[in-house]
C-alpha positions as a Markdown table, in Angstrom:
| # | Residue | x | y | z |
|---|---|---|---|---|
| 1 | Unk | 79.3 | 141.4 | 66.1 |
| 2 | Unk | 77.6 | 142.9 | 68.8 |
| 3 | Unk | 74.3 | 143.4 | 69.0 |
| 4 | Unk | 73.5 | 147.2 | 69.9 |
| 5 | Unk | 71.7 | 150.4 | 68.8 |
| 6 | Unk | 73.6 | 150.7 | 65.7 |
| 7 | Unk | 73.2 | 151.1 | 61.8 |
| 8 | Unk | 74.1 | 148.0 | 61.4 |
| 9 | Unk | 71.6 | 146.4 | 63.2 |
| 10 | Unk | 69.1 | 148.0 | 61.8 |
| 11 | Unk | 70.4 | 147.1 | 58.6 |
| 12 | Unk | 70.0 | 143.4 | 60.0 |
| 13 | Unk | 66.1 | 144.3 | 58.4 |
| 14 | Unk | 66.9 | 144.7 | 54.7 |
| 15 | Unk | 66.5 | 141.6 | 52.5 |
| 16 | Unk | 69.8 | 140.2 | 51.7 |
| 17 | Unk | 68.8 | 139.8 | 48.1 |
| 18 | Unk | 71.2 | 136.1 | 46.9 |
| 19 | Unk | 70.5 | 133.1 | 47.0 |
| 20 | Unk | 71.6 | 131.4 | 49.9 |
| 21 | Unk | 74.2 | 129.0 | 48.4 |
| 22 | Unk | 76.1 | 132.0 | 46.9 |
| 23 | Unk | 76.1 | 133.4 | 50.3 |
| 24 | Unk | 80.3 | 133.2 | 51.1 |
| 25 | Unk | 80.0 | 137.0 | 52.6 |
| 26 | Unk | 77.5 | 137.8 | 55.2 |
| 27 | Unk | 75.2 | 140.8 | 54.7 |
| 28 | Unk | 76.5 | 142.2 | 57.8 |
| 29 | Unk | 80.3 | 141.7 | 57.1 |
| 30 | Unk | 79.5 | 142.9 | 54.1 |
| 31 | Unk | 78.2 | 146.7 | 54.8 |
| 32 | Unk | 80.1 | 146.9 | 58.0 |
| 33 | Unk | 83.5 | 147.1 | 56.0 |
| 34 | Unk | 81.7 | 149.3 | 53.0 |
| 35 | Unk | 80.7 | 151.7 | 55.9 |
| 36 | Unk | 84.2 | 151.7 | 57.6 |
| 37 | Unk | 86.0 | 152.0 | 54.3 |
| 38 | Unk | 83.5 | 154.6 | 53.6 |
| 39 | Unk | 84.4 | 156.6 | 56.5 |
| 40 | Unk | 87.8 | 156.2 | 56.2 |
| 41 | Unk | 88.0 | 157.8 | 52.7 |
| 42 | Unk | 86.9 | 155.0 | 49.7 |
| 43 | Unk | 85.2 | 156.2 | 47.2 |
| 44 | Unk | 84.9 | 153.0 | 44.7 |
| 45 | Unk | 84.4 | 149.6 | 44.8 |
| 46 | Unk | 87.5 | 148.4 | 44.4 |
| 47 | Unk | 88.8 | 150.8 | 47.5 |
| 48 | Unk | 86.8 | 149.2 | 49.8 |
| 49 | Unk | 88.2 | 145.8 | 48.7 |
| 50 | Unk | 91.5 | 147.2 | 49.4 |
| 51 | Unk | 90.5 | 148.9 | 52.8 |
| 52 | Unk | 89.3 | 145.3 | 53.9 |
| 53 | Unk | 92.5 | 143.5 | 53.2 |
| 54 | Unk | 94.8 | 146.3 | 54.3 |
| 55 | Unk | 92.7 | 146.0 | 57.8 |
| 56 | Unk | 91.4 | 142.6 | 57.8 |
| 57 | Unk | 93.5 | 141.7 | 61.3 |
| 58 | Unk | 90.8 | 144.7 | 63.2 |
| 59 | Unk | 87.7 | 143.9 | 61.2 |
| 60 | Unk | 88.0 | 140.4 | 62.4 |
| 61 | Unk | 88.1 | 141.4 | 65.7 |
| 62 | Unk | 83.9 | 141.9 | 65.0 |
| 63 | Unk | 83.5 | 140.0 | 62.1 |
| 64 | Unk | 83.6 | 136.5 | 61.2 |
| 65 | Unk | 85.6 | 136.2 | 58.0 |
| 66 | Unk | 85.7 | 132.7 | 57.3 |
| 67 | Unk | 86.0 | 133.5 | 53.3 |
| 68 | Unk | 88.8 | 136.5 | 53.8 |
| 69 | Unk | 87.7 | 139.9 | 52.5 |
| 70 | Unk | 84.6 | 140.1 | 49.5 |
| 71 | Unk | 86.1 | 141.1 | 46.1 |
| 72 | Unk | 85.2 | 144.6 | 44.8 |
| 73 | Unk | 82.9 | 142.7 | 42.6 |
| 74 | Unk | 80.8 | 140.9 | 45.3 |
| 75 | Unk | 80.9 | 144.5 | 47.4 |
| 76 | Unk | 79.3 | 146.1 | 44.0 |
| 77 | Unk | 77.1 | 143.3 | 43.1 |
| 78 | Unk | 75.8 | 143.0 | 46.5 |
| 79 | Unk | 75.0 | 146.7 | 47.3 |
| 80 | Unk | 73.7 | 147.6 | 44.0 |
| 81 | Unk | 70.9 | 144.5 | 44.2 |
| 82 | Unk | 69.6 | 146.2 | 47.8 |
| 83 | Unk | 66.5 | 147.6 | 47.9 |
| 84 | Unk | 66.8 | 151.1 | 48.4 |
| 85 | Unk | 63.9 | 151.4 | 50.2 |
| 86 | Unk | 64.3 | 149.1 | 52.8 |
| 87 | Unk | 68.1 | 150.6 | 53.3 |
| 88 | Unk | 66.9 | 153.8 | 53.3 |
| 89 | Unk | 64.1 | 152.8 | 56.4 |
| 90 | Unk | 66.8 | 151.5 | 58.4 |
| 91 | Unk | 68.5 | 154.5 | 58.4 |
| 92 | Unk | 65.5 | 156.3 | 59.2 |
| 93 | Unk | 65.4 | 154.0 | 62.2 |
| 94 | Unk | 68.6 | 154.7 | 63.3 |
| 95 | Unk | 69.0 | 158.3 | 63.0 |
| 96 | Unk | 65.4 | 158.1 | 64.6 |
| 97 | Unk | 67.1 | 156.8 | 67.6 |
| 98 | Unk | 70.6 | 158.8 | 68.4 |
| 99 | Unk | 68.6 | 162.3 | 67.8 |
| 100 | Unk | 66.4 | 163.8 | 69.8 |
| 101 | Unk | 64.9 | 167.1 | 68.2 |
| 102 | Unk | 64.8 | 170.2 | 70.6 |
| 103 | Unk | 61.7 | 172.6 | 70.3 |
| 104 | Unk | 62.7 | 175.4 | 67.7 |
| 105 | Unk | 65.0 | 173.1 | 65.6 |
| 106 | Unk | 65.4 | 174.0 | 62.5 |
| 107 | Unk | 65.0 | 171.1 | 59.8 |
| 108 | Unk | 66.6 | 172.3 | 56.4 |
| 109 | Unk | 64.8 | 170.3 | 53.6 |
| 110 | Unk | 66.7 | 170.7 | 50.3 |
| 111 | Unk | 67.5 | 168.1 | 47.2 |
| 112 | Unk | 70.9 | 167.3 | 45.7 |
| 113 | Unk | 71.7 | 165.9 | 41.9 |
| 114 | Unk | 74.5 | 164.0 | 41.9 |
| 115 | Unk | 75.8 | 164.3 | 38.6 |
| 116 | Unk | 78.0 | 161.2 | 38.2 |
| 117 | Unk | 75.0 | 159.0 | 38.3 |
| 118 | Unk | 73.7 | 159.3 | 34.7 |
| 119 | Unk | 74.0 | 156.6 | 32.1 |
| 120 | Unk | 75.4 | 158.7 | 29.2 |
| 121 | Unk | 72.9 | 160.4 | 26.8 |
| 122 | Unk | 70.0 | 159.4 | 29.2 |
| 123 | Unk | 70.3 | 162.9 | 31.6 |
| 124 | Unk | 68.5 | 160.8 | 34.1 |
| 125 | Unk | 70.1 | 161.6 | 37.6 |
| 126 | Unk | 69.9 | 159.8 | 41.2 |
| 127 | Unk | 68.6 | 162.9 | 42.9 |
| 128 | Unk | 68.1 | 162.1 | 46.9 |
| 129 | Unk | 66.2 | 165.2 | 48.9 |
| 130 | Unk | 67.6 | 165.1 | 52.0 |
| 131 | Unk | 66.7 | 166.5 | 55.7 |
| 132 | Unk | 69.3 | 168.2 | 57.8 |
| 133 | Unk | 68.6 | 169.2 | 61.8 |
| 134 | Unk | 70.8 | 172.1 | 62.4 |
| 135 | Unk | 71.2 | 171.9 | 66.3 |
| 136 | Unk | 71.7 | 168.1 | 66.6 |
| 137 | Unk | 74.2 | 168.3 | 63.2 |
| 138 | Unk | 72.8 | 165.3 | 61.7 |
| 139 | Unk | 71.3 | 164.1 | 58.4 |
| 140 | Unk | 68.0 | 162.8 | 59.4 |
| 141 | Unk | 66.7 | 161.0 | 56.3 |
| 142 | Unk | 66.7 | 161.3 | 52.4 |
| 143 | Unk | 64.5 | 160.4 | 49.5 |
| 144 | Unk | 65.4 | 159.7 | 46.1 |
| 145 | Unk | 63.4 | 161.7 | 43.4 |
| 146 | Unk | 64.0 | 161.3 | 39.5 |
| 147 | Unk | 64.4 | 164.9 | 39.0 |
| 148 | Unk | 64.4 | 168.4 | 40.3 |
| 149 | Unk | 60.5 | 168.4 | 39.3 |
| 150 | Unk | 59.4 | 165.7 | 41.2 |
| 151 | Unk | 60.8 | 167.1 | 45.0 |
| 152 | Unk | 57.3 | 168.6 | 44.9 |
| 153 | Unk | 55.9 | 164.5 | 45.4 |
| 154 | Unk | 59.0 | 163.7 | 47.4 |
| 155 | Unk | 59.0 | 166.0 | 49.8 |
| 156 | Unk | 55.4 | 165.0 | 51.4 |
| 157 | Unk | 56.6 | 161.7 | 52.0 |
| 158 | Unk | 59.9 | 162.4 | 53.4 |
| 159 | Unk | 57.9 | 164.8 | 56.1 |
| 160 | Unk | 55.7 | 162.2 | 56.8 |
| 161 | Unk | 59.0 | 159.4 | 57.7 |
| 162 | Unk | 60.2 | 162.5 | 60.0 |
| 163 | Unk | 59.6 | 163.1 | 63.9 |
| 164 | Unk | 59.0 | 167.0 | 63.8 |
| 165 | Unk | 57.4 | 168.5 | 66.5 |
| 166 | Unk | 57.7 | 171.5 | 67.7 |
| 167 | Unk | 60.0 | 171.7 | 65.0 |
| 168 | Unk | 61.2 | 174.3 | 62.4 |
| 169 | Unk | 61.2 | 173.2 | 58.6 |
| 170 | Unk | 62.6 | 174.9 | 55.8 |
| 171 | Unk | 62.2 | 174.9 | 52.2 |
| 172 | Unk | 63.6 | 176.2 | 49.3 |
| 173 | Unk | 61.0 | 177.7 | 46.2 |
| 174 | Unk | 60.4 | 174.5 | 44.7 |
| 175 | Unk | 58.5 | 173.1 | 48.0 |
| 176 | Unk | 56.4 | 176.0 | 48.8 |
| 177 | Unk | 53.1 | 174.1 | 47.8 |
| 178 | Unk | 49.4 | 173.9 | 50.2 |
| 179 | Unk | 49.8 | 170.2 | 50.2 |
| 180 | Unk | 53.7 | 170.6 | 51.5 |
| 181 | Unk | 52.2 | 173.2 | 54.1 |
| 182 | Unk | 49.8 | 171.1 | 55.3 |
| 183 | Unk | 51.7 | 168.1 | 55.7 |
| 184 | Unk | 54.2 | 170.0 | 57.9 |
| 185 | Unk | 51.7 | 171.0 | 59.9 |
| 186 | Unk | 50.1 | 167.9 | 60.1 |
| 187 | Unk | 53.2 | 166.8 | 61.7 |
| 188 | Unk | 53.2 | 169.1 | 64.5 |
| 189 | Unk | 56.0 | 171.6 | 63.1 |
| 190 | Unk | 56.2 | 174.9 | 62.1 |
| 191 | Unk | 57.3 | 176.3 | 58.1 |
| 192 | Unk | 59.2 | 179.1 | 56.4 |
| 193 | Unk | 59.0 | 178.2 | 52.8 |
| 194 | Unk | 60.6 | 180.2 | 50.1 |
| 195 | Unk | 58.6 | 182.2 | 46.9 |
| 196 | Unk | 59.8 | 182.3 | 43.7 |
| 197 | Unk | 58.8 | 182.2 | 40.0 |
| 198 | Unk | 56.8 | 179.4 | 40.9 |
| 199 | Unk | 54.1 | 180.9 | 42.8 |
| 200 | Unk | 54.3 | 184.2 | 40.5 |
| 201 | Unk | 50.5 | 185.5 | 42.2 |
| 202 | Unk | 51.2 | 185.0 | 45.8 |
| 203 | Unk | 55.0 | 186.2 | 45.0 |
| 204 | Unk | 53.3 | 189.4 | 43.9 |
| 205 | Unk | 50.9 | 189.8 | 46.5 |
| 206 | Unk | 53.8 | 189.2 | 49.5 |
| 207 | Unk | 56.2 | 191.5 | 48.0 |
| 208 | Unk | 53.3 | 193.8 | 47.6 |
| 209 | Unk | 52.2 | 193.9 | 50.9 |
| 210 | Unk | 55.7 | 195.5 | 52.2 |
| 211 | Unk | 54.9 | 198.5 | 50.2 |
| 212 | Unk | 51.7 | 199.6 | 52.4 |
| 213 | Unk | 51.9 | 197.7 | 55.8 |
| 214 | Unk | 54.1 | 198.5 | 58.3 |
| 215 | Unk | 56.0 | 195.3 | 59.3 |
| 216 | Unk | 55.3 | 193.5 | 63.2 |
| 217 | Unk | 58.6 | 192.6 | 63.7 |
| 218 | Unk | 62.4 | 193.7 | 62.5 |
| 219 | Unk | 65.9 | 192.1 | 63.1 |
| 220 | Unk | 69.1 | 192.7 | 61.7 |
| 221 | Unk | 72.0 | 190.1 | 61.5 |
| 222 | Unk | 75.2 | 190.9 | 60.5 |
| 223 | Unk | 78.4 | 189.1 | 59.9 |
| 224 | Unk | 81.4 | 187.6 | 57.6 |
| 225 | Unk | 81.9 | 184.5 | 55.9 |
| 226 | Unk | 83.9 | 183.4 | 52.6 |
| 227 | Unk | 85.7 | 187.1 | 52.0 |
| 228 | Unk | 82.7 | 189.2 | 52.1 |
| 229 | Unk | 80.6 | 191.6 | 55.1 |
| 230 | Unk | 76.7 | 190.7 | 55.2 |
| 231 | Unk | 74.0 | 193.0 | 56.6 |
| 232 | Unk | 70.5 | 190.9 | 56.5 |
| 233 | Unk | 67.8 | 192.6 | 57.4 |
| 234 | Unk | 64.7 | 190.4 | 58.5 |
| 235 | Unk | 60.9 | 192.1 | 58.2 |
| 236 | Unk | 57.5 | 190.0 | 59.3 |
| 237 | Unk | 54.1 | 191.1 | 58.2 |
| 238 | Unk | 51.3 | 189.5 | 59.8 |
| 239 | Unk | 48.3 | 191.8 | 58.1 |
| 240 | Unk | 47.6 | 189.0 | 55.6 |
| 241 | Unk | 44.7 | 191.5 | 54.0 |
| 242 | Unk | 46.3 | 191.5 | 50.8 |
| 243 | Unk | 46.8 | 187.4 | 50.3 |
| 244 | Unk | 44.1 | 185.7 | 48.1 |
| 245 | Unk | 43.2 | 182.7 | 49.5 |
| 246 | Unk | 44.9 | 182.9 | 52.4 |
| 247 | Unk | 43.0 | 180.1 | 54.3 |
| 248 | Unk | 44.3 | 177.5 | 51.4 |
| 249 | Unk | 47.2 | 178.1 | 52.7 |
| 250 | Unk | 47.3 | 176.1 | 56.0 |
| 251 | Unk | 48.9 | 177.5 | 59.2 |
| 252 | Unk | 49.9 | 180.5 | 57.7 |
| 253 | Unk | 50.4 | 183.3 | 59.5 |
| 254 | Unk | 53.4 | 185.4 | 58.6 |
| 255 | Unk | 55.0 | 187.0 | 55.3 |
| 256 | Unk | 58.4 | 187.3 | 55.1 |
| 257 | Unk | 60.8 | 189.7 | 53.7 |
| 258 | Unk | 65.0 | 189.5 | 53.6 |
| 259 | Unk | 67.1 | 192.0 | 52.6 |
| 260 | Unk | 70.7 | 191.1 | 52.5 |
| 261 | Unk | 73.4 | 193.9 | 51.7 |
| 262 | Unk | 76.7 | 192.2 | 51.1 |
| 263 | Unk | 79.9 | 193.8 | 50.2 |
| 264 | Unk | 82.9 | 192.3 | 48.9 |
| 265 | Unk | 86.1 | 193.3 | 51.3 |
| 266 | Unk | 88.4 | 192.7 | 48.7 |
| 267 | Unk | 87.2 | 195.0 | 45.8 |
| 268 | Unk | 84.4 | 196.8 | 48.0 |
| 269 | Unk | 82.0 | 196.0 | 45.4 |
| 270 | Unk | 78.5 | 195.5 | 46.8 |
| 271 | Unk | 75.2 | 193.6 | 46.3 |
| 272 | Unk | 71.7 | 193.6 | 47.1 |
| 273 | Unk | 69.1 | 190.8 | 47.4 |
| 274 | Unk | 66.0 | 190.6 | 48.7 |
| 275 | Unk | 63.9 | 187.4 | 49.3 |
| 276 | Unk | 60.3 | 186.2 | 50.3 |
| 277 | Unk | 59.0 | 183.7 | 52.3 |
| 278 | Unk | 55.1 | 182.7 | 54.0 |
| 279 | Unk | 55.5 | 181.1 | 57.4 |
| 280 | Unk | 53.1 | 179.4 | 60.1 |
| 281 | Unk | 55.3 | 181.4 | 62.6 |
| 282 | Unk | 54.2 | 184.3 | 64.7 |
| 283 | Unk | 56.7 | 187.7 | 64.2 |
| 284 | Unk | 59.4 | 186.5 | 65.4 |
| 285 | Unk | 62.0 | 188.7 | 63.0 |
| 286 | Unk | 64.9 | 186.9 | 65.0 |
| 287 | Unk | 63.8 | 183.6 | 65.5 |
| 288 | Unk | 62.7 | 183.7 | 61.3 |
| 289 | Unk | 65.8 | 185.5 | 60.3 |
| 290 | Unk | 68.1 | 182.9 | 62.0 |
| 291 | Unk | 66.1 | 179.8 | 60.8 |
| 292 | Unk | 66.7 | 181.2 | 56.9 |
| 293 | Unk | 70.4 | 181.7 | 57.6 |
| 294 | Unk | 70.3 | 178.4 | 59.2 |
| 295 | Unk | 68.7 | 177.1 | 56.2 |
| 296 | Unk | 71.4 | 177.9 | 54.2 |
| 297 | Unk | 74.1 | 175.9 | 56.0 |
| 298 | Unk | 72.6 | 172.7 | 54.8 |
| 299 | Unk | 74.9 | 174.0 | 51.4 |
| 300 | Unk | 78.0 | 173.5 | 53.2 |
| 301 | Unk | 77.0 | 170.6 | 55.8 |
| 302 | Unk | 75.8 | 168.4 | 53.2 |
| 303 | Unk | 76.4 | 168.7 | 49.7 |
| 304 | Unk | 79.5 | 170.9 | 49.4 |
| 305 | Unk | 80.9 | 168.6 | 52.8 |
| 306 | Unk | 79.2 | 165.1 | 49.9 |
| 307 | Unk | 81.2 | 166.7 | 47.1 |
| 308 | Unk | 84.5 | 167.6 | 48.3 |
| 309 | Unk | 85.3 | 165.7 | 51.1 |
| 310 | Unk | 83.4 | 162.2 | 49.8 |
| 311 | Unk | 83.8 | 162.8 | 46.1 |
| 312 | Unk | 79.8 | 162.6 | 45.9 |
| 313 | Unk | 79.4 | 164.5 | 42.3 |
| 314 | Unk | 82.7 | 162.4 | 41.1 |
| 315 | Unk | 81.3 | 159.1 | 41.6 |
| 316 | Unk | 80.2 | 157.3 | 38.2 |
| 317 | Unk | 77.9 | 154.4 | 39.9 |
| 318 | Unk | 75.4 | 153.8 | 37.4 |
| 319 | Unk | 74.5 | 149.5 | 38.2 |
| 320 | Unk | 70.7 | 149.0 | 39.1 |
| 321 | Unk | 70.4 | 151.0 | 42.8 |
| 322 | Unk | 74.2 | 151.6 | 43.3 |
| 323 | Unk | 74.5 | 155.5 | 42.9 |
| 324 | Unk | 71.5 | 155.8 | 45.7 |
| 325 | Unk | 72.9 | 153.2 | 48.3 |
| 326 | Unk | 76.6 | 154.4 | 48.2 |
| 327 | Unk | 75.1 | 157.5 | 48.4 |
| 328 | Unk | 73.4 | 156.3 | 51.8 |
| 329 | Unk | 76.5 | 155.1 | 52.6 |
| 330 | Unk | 78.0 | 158.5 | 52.5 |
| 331 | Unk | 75.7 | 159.9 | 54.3 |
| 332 | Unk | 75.9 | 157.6 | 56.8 |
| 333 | Unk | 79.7 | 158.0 | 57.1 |
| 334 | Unk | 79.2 | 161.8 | 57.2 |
| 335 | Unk | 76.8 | 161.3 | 60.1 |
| 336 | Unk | 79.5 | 159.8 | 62.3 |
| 337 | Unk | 82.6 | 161.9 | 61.0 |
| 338 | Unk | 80.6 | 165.2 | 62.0 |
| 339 | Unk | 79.6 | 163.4 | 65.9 |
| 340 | Unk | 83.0 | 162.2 | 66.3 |
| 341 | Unk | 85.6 | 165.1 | 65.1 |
| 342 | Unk | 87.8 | 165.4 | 68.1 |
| 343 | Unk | 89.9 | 168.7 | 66.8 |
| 344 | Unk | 89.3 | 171.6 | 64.1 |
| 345 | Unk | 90.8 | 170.1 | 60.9 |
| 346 | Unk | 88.5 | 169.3 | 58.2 |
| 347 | Unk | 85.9 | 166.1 | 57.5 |
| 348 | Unk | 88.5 | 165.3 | 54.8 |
| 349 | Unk | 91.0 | 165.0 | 57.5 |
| 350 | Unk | 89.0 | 162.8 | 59.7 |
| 351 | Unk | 88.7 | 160.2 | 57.5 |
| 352 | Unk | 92.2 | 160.2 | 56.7 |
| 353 | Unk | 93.1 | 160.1 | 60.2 |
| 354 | Unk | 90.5 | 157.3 | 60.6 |
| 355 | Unk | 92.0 | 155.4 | 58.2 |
| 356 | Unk | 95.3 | 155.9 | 59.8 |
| 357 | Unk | 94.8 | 155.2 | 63.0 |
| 358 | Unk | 91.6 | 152.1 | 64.3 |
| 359 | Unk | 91.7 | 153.3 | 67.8 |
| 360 | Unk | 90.0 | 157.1 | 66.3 |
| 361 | Unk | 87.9 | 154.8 | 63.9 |
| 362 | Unk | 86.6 | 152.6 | 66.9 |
| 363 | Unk | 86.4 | 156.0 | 68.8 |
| 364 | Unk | 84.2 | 157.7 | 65.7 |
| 365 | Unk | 82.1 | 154.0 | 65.3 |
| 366 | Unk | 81.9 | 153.7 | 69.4 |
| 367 | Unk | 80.5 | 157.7 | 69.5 |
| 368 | Unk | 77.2 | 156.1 | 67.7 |
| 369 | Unk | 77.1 | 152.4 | 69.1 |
| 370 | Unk | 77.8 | 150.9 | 66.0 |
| 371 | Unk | 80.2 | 149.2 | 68.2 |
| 372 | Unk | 78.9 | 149.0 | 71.7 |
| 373 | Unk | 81.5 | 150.0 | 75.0 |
């Protein structure tokens, strides 16, 4: 295959763990077809053993396939004995080079169980954090955690893989920490990280502070989405008098309050919610209330997209570190699918039609240089 910018190539840097005598499938041949099956709607092992042989005439048109097409046991074997690490660096690499992060991008940091990866009576789930940039529609990097608890020690070191300058990041509840502050900072970017329970004092104190200080800046969004009318109202405080500690905290600046009025256009039923949030950002009511909506999206571009379109939750992949490098693999896939969509239907729809038709899957591959012009 050609050599180019790809993920492929730099998956040419992860240790093909046989030994070389059992070596009939090339490393290479071997995730090229996972990730075109992948993109092109498998969801098991045995799928993309099917994928290959239904397709082997075009794959050989890059690969050399001495040996025909791997069984679904060799495709399972093989990818569950990668180190997860080392797959999970190349990635990094390659998202590293196809995006280039404008000033003001919002970076949506959030974590994702997937439920199908559990050996039964264990409750012990692959649980990947990942980091989404809005503008450039692209998942930048994940890290696996071993539970919701531990984002707190996974989200540091995910920043610090990351290129953020200049940069927006936001995080839900569970990452508003100093050290997570700091680190952000530390990489040149700006944070709006949200309070809950889990900082019950500074919670207090920020919610508090609305009730006798006149806000710096106001905006108000409104729109509708999923049958229902939103008003969100987006107030910035930057009187930071009432905040203990306040120089713990580092880069802060700004507190944070959203008030979202939603009403139901159906029943005309309506809701109120308001949230918090500390930021290193000056008040900017606009800028802060868009980069929380923003935040939000990472719902729908990743995890609901992982679950419904690619069957993410479904999937029972339990071997050694199977669960977490199909799970790369999907993410991956997702990456091209959303760069390549050439007309309105859904990412469930593109990779049927890429699996219909190898001139839109060579178009989709081609869009990131996994295979060069």
């Amino acid at each position: 295959m050609t050599q180019t910018t790809s993920p492929i190539n730099f998956f040419a840097s992860v240790t093909d763990p046989r030994v070389e005598r059992t070596q009939k499938h090339s490393l290479d041949s071997i995730l090229f077809i996972s990730l075109c099956a992948v993109i092109c709607g498998a969801e098991s092992w045995n799928e993309i053993e099917d994928y290959g042989n239904a397709k082997i005439d075009w794959l050989e048109k890059f690969l050399y396939l001495p040996n025909g097409i791997p069984s679904h046991d060799t495709f399972n074997r093989v990818i569950s004995m990668l180190d997860p690490k080392e797959l999970n660096d190349s990635f990094v690499a390659w998202t590293k080079s196809i995006a280039e992060l404008t000033d003001g991008e919002v970076v949506a940091i959030d974590g994702k169980c997937l439920r199908g990866s559990s050996d039964e009576g264990t409750g012990t789930y692959t649980h990947p954090v990942s980091a989404w940039a809005s503008a450039n529609n692209l998942l930048l990097a994940q890290e696996k955690v071993a539970g919701k608890s531990n984002e707190i020690t996974a989200i540091p070191r995910l920043l610090r893989i990351l290129e953020l300058k200049n940069c927006i990041v936001t995080i839900d509840a569970m990452g508003c920490q100093r050290e997570i502050a700091k680190t952000i900072i530390d990489r040149g970017a700006d944070y709006i990280l949200a309070l809950k329970g889990n900082q019950p004092e500074m919670l207090d104190r920020v919610s508090g502070s609305f009730t006798y200080i006149k806000p710096s800046s106001v905006h108000t969004m409104e729109g509708k989405s999923h049958g229902r009318e939103e008003r969100r109202i987006c107030s910035v405080i930057t009187n930071l008098e009432n905040i203990v500690d306040k120089e713990k905290w580092p880069g802060l600046k700004s507190l944070v309050r959203i008030e979202s009025h939603m009403r139901d256009i159906k029943s005309g039923e309506s809701h109120k919610e308001t949230r918090y949030y500390i930021s290193s950002l000056e008040a900017d009511a606009q800028c802060i209330n868009h980069s929380i909506r923003t935040h939000w999206c990472v719902e729908n571009q990743i995890h609901w997209t992982l679950d419904v379109a690619f069957g993410d939750d479904a999937s029972r992949k339990q071997k050694d570190n199977a669960a977490q490098n199909f799970s790369l693999l999907n993410r991956i896939g997702l990456n091209i699918i959303k760069n390549a969509k050439v007309s309105s239907m859904g990412v469930k729809g593109h990779r049927k039609k890429a699996g219909w038709d190898n001139d839109y899957l060579l178009y989709a591959l081609k869009s990131f240089d996994v295979i060069k012009n």
